[in-house]
Amino acid sequence: MTPPHRRFPGARHVLASACTTALLTSCASSTSAEKAAPPAPVAAAPAAPPASKPKPTYGTFGFDSSGMDRDIAPGDDFYGFANGAWVRRTEIPPDRSSYGMFTTLAEQADQRNRELIEAQRQAPAGSEARKVGDLFASFMDEAAIEARGVTPLKPELERIAAIGQREQLATVLGATLRADVDALNMGDVTTDRLFGLWVAEDLNEPSRYAPYLLQGGLWLPDRDYYLADSPRFTELRERYQAHIAAMLKLAGFDDVETRAGRVFALERKMAQAHVSQVDTRDISKANNPWPRAEFTKRAPGLAWKAFFAAAGLGTQEQFIVWQPSALTALSKLAQSEPLQAWKDYLAFHAVARAAPYLPKAFVDESFAFNGKTLTGTPALKERWKRGVDATNHSMGEAVGKLYVAKHFPPEVKAEAEAMVRNIITAFEKRIDALTWMSPDTRTRAKEKVGTLQASIGHPEKWRDYSGLDIVAGDAYGNAERAVRFEYQRNVAKLDQPVDRKEWYMVPQLVNALNSPQQNSIIFPAAILQPPFFDANADPAVNYGGIGAVIGHEIVHSFDDVGAKFDARGKLENWWTKEDEAKFQAAGKALAAQYDAYRPLPDLAVNGELTLGENIADMAGVAVAHDAYQLSLGGKPAPVIDGYTGDQRFFLGFGQVWRTSYREPYLRRIIMTDGHSPGPYRTATVRNLDAWYGAFDVKPGQTLFLAPEQRVRIW
Ligand SMILES: [Zn+2]
């Protein structure tokens, strides 16, 4: 089971699930010295609201004017202008690696979920609701967990200890394969198991499912953590080895330093086999159908027959291998590396995965490394918060069903649906107005947006948990059964017709998603509330907030990856050569813009890794702005408290991405996450002409781009 802190979300949704930071100053490519210069007077900059007026609050007026810093010129540092006071006064809570607007809502969702979950203890025995209650209660029962010690993990460790030859190794690896990755929807491309399985529509024929195999095996977030040659990573690797030894010792192993050395050496070889995050994102490298019968020839080493049989995939004729070179190299290690190294490796991973469900000594050691060292977070989350995470992880849609019934009124759904329709219409108009695109490509683009499905709040059909056994008092067993249940649900999909309405995200998550294979966008209930969305609030701020999020998800269908899928969700090039060349050139320019941002002195944003998200942000806010203008019906926007409509729109946008990060966590997301850090997401306003007009941005200001340098894609 993957404990919540081990999830590394990647691309195609609106943010990394734990996104935030301490990086207040850095917006745009300016240095902090440049930013410290006194701001130039800005003619159109809004005046402070008169003291007699009531303070703007979310849900009534819109953006948070008390969080702004009007001493910063918007043209020099728009993020600082919109959020400077907030940045100065906001401390990241001790149990968080980052903090921002998404986190505020996530904390509210945690509270709500706790109440909903705890109330289910009284539900009828055997009901789904009771399973939710029992699952949480089992996690909360620390006395029972302490009393059982490492016993729940014993059978797993015994299976590993019994490995005597290579075929048994393959059987254990196959039996522990899980559906714990998702390359295109959630963008979770990391698993600490040797491989990850993802079951989704076939890239070549979206009317059927295909099993995808992705590289895995590393505990640290990315190959660079093993291979980067810097004192910082050298130290981190030493700490990691000490952590491996400590976990094995807690689980009762002897000679733990030697074992830790073997585990690390094996993982380091796996890291060398891995392809980079950028290559993993490159869909043109991912579409590799391999017949099952060919694995032994194409990737010799692992006893594939035993592996697939143990995984319940022995009759599956074909797989799609996402990173073939990595799969081949990882498979070779199954033959070349000592069995004892594999056994130590499997034992450590089993213990490390189980740690959140084991006694306190395991929890503390796990947090000391995975929380403190890897993300810089000083304090472990309270147990109930971890319990809510664990319950969401194991029975997410069952909790979601309760959440929606209580906290998602039908009128909010109707209002959000109307807004999504407005923004899709605005996007269609933008396509009509594109000057660089030929009529042929335009027709295909229109066809694709015309068939885009939007799903608001929650899935139409809820997942069935009747086959999942939840045993009161068995925290580890429940989590183990839940991940196995999820695996079996996915494997079973291979024999079923495609469900184009399946949700890959739960309704109680503050996030949003685009699925290129479904040609769909989804907006969970938990993001459709103030401060993102309030149908009674100022439309300017609504469009700048949730409107830009909706635009972002629509544009994902047309970002550098999404644009390679047709209206049916098939990986197929529908572009003319000339149009594709222009599209790629514009993408390169945007990547270069982001490559120039340097959140840490020794680490820049990776423009290629974040390109899809940056296209979605840039064109998403542009289409939201169009939709806002359309919503005015030709009338001028009212001025409220001295702010014009466009100013309020962009301030709403600028505040959505306010985020403070702890340094190790910021470093990690820059290296592994498809999203740019919050302040740089805000900076994309410099590509929009309307922003220049709204704040009278002039040549010479830090964010100024001459009209021909502004990137325009959609
Ligand atoms: Zn996204």
PDB file of C-alpha atoms and ligand atoms in Angstrom, residues 11-15 512 552-553 556 612-613 616-617 675 681, ligand 1:
ATOM      1  CA  ALA A  11       0.891  16.104 -14.613  1.00  0.00           C
ATOM      2  CA  ARG A  12      -2.465  16.936 -16.201  1.00  0.00           C
ATOM      3  CA  HIS A  13      -4.225  17.987 -13.066  1.00  0.00           C
ATOM      4  CA  VAL A  14      -4.193  21.414 -11.678  1.00  0.00           C
ATOM      5  CA  LEU A  15      -1.595  20.991  -8.982  1.00  0.00           C
ATOM      6  CA  ALA A 512      -9.158  19.088 -11.107  1.00  0.00           C
ATOM      7  CA  HIS A 552      -6.491  25.102 -17.534  1.00  0.00           C
ATOM      8  CA  GLU A 553      -8.162  21.692 -17.742  1.00  0.00           C
ATOM      9  CA  HIS A 556      -4.780  20.258 -21.327  1.00  0.00           C
ATOM     10  CA  GLY A 612       2.090  20.953 -20.565  1.00  0.00           C
ATOM     11  CA  GLU A 613       1.125  22.619 -17.298  1.00  0.00           C
ATOM     12  CA  ALA A 616      -2.533  24.994 -19.662  1.00  0.00           C
ATOM     13  CA  ASP A 617      -1.933  27.877 -17.235  1.00  0.00           C
ATOM     14  CA  HIS A 675       3.802  21.826 -12.375  1.00  0.00           C
ATOM     15  CA  ARG A 681       2.352  29.947 -12.515  1.00  0.00           C
TER      16      ARG A 681
HETATM   17 ZN    ZN B   1      -2.690  20.705 -15.136  1.00  0.00          ZN
END
